[in-house]
Amino acid sequence: MDVEQLKALVRDVPDFPQPGIVFKDITPLLADEIAFSSVIDLIVVHFGRGSVDKVVGIEARGFILASPVAYHFGAGFVPVRKKDKLPWETESEEYELEYGTATLEVHRDGVDPGERVLIVDDVLATGGTARATARLVERIGGKVIGIAFLIELGFLKGRQQLDGYDLFTLISY
Ligand code: AMP
């Protein structure tokens, strides 16, 4: 399945969750057995088996993609979640949203020192979420070897927030 076929399975939902946002709904792609497995394969092939110790998924849609990626790498899965969702000792990172701020957390023992980490999320928009996640991973001793997104909204210039990281994105707008 090529990128144009994958793109055809992403649904634009205008004014969700608020006016002016065009939400990229990936549920039709996830529900297509060929598309879902192709996306996972493309991410794993790009970075290569043996290159990753832990895969970090960002709540919530990032979990859906990061878990099968971790399985195919033979790597562990580590969740990054919104504030106060994780039960154990955490590190927190606050970051700017268009209006206000948000906080992401990871368990302090989620990654062993020096482990190679791939971060996975569904959409790269302004880049704040991924940057906060990369900082969390580094703070607990991980080495971020790459960040993979299913979708990049290029016009929001999120890449500029992620300078120095190896980014892999499948579908661009
Ligand atoms: P950002 O921090 O601006 O890069 O936003 C990234 C996070 O917000 C990701 O976890 C996405 O799931 C979500 N997100 C941002 N914009 C969109 C959009 N247009 N459609 C779907 N999800 C989005």
Tab-separated table of C-alpha atoms and ligand atoms in Angstrom:
chain	number	residue	atom	x	y	z
A	1	MET	CA	0.000	0.000	0.000
A	2	ASP	CA	1.515	3.371	-0.990
A	3	VAL	CA	1.342	6.726	0.761
A	4	GLU	CA	-1.483	8.054	-1.437
A	5	GLN	CA	-3.621	5.030	-0.548
A	6	LEU	CA	-2.893	5.584	3.135
A	7	LYS	CA	-3.739	9.277	2.786
A	8	ALA	CA	-7.100	8.413	1.240
A	9	LEU	CA	-7.971	6.632	4.508
A	10	VAL	CA	-7.430	9.728	6.683
A	11	ARG	CA	-10.684	11.609	7.203
A	12	ASP	CA	-10.783	15.395	7.595
A	13	VAL	CA	-13.254	16.489	10.265
A	14	PRO	CA	-13.702	20.287	10.183
A	15	ASP	CA	-14.250	22.221	13.411
A	16	PHE	CA	-13.356	19.330	15.732
A	17	PRO	CA	-12.719	19.505	18.667
A	18	GLN	CA	-13.157	23.270	18.280
A	19	PRO	CA	-13.978	25.758	15.511
A	20	GLY	CA	-11.151	26.332	13.039
A	21	ILE	CA	-9.365	22.989	13.608
A	22	VAL	CA	-9.423	20.376	10.838
A	23	PHE	CA	-9.061	17.140	12.783
A	24	LYS	CA	-7.169	14.334	11.035
A	25	ASP	CA	-9.265	11.281	11.914
A	26	ILE	CA	-7.141	8.142	11.500
A	27	THR	CA	-9.854	5.651	12.516
A	28	PRO	CA	-10.652	4.638	8.871
A	29	LEU	CA	-6.937	3.882	8.374
A	30	LEU	CA	-6.726	1.924	11.645
A	31	ALA	CA	-9.806	-0.092	10.662
A	32	ASP	CA	-8.257	-1.136	7.334
A	33	GLU	CA	-6.192	-4.259	8.025
A	34	ILE	CA	-3.763	-3.666	5.138
A	35	ALA	CA	-3.276	0.033	5.912
A	36	PHE	CA	-2.768	-0.481	9.654
A	37	SER	CA	-0.183	-3.210	9.235
A	38	SER	CA	1.546	-1.308	6.400
A	39	VAL	CA	2.020	1.755	8.601
A	40	ILE	CA	3.549	-0.345	11.370
A	41	ASP	CA	5.842	-2.152	8.895
A	42	LEU	CA	7.000	1.106	7.278
A	43	ILE	CA	8.007	2.583	10.643
A	44	VAL	CA	9.860	-0.590	11.694
A	45	VAL	CA	11.640	-0.950	8.339
A	46	HIS	CA	12.691	2.706	8.347
A	47	PHE	CA	14.483	2.506	11.701
A	48	GLY	CA	15.477	-1.149	11.377
A	49	ARG	CA	15.152	-4.088	13.748
A	50	GLY	CA	17.827	-4.065	16.436
A	51	SER	CA	17.966	-0.245	16.583
A	52	VAL	CA	15.519	0.361	19.419
A	53	ASP	CA	15.257	-0.754	23.061
A	54	LYS	CA	12.051	1.087	24.021
A	55	VAL	CA	9.180	2.603	22.072
A	56	VAL	CA	7.458	5.548	23.746
A	57	GLY	CA	3.814	6.170	22.800
A	58	ILE	CA	2.091	9.498	23.504
A	59	GLU	CA	-1.449	9.350	24.932
A	60	ALA	CA	-3.798	8.422	23.422
A	61	ARG	CA	-3.609	7.723	19.682
A	62	GLY	CA	0.165	7.350	19.935
A	63	PHE	CA	-0.427	4.221	22.058
A	64	ILE	CA	-2.287	2.536	19.196
A	65	LEU	CA	0.657	2.893	16.825
A	66	ALA	CA	3.528	2.573	19.305
A	67	SER	CA	2.418	-0.777	20.754
A	68	PRO	CA	2.609	-2.848	17.545
A	69	VAL	CA	5.794	-1.008	16.559
A	70	ALA	CA	7.340	-2.073	19.890
A	71	TYR	CA	6.181	-5.646	19.354
A	72	HIS	CA	7.786	-5.797	15.906
A	73	PHE	CA	11.061	-4.355	17.178
A	74	GLY	CA	11.063	-6.799	20.076
A	75	ALA	CA	11.284	-3.639	22.193
A	76	GLY	CA	9.513	-2.546	25.370
A	77	PHE	CA	6.598	-0.100	25.347
A	78	VAL	CA	6.565	2.991	27.583
A	79	PRO	CA	3.540	5.296	27.914
A	80	VAL	CA	3.755	9.081	28.128
A	81	ARG	CA	0.495	10.299	29.622
A	82	LYS	CA	-1.346	13.430	30.610
A	83	LYS	CA	-0.840	14.738	34.141
A	84	ASP	CA	-1.903	12.527	37.063
A	85	LYS	CA	-2.715	9.409	35.010
A	86	LEU	CA	0.426	7.401	35.777
A	87	PRO	CA	0.444	5.644	39.163
A	88	TRP	CA	4.168	5.510	39.994
A	89	GLU	CA	6.879	8.184	40.453
A	90	THR	CA	6.957	10.485	37.447
A	91	GLU	CA	8.891	13.207	35.681
A	92	SER	CA	6.716	16.020	34.285
A	93	GLU	CA	7.125	18.464	31.459
A	94	GLU	CA	4.867	21.449	30.941
A	95	TYR	CA	4.562	22.907	27.445
A	96	GLU	CA	2.718	25.681	25.656
A	97	LEU	CA	-0.522	25.135	23.791
A	98	GLU	CA	-2.212	27.698	21.569
A	99	TYR	CA	-4.269	28.663	24.601
A	100	GLY	CA	-2.681	27.821	27.956
A	101	THR	CA	-0.381	24.955	28.847
A	102	ALA	CA	-0.433	21.160	29.124
A	103	THR	CA	1.639	18.695	31.139
A	104	LEU	CA	2.928	15.280	30.108
A	105	GLU	CA	4.417	12.662	32.421
A	106	VAL	CA	6.499	9.499	32.249
A	107	HIS	CA	7.474	6.971	34.902
A	108	ARG	CA	10.965	7.646	36.227
A	109	ASP	CA	11.929	4.012	35.705
A	110	GLY	CA	10.344	3.764	32.226
A	111	VAL	CA	13.699	3.715	30.464
A	112	ASP	CA	17.079	2.430	31.657
A	113	PRO	CA	20.069	4.786	31.333
A	114	GLY	CA	21.441	4.796	27.783
A	115	GLU	CA	18.576	2.890	26.225
A	116	ARG	CA	17.722	3.757	22.625
A	117	VAL	CA	14.205	5.162	22.384
A	118	LEU	CA	11.865	5.703	19.460
A	119	ILE	CA	8.957	8.106	20.124
A	120	VAL	CA	5.730	7.460	18.180
A	121	ASP	CA	2.635	9.655	17.754
A	122	ASP	CA	-0.152	10.028	15.208
A	123	VAL	CA	0.104	13.703	14.212
A	124	LEU	CA	2.946	16.244	14.219
A	125	ALA	CA	1.223	19.630	14.472
A	126	THR	CA	3.108	22.448	16.248
A	127	GLY	CA	5.644	19.998	17.692
A	128	GLY	CA	5.179	20.948	21.352
A	129	THR	CA	3.914	17.526	22.396
A	130	ALA	CA	6.777	15.640	20.779
A	131	ARG	CA	9.374	18.066	22.094
A	132	ALA	CA	8.073	17.724	25.647
A	133	THR	CA	8.135	13.934	25.256
A	134	ALA	CA	11.721	13.959	23.972
A	135	ARG	CA	12.752	16.053	26.976
A	136	LEU	CA	11.055	13.611	29.341
A	137	VAL	CA	12.831	10.644	27.759
A	138	GLU	CA	16.183	12.405	28.014
A	139	ARG	CA	15.553	13.426	31.612
A	140	ILE	CA	15.080	9.776	32.626
A	141	GLY	CA	18.276	8.780	30.815
A	142	GLY	CA	17.056	7.598	27.417
A	143	LYS	CA	18.651	8.419	24.070
A	144	VAL	CA	16.064	9.513	21.493
A	145	ILE	CA	17.102	7.780	18.252
A	146	GLY	CA	14.055	8.992	16.342
A	147	ILE	CA	10.508	10.310	16.359
A	148	ALA	CA	7.917	8.748	14.032
A	149	PHE	CA	4.566	10.255	13.038
A	150	LEU	CA	1.865	8.905	10.801
A	151	ILE	CA	0.911	12.459	9.740
A	152	GLU	CA	2.812	15.759	9.516
A	153	LEU	CA	0.942	19.064	9.221
A	154	GLY	CA	3.851	20.819	7.509
A	155	PHE	CA	2.217	24.251	7.488
A	156	LEU	CA	2.421	24.344	11.318
A	157	LYS	CA	6.215	24.014	11.137
A	158	GLY	CA	6.475	21.530	14.016
A	159	ARG	CA	9.818	20.332	12.642
A	160	GLN	CA	11.388	23.567	13.778
A	161	GLN	CA	10.688	22.573	17.395
A	162	LEU	CA	12.396	19.220	16.849
A	163	ASP	CA	15.700	20.334	15.400
A	164	GLY	CA	18.409	17.712	15.854
A	165	TYR	CA	16.052	14.734	16.073
A	166	ASP	CA	15.694	12.107	13.344
A	167	LEU	CA	12.066	12.572	12.227
A	168	PHE	CA	10.135	10.063	10.122
A	169	THR	CA	6.693	11.023	8.833
A	170	LEU	CA	4.571	9.014	6.403
A	171	ILE	CA	1.780	11.355	5.248
A	172	SER	CA	2.285	15.109	4.793
A	173	TYR	CA	-0.141	17.983	4.364
B	1	AMP	P1	1.342	19.462	18.658
B	1	AMP	O1	1.887	19.453	20.043
B	1	AMP	O2	0.777	20.780	18.251
B	1	AMP	O3	2.347	18.924	17.652
B	1	AMP	O4	0.075	18.508	18.652
B	1	AMP	C1	0.248	17.186	18.556
B	1	AMP	C2	-0.793	16.396	19.295
B	1	AMP	O5	-2.105	16.922	19.118
B	1	AMP	C3	-0.794	15.006	18.758
B	1	AMP	O6	-0.755	14.124	19.847
B	1	AMP	C4	-2.060	14.888	17.941
B	1	AMP	O7	-2.742	13.715	18.292
B	1	AMP	C5	-2.907	16.096	18.292
B	1	AMP	N1	-3.308	16.905	17.116
B	1	AMP	C6	-2.918	18.174	16.851
B	1	AMP	N2	-3.510	18.647	15.754
B	1	AMP	C7	-4.280	17.650	15.275
B	1	AMP	C8	-5.160	17.523	14.129
B	1	AMP	N3	-5.343	18.512	13.243
B	1	AMP	N4	-5.771	16.343	13.950
B	1	AMP	C9	-5.598	15.330	14.828
B	1	AMP	N5	-4.814	15.394	15.905
B	1	AMP	C10	-4.153	16.544	16.141
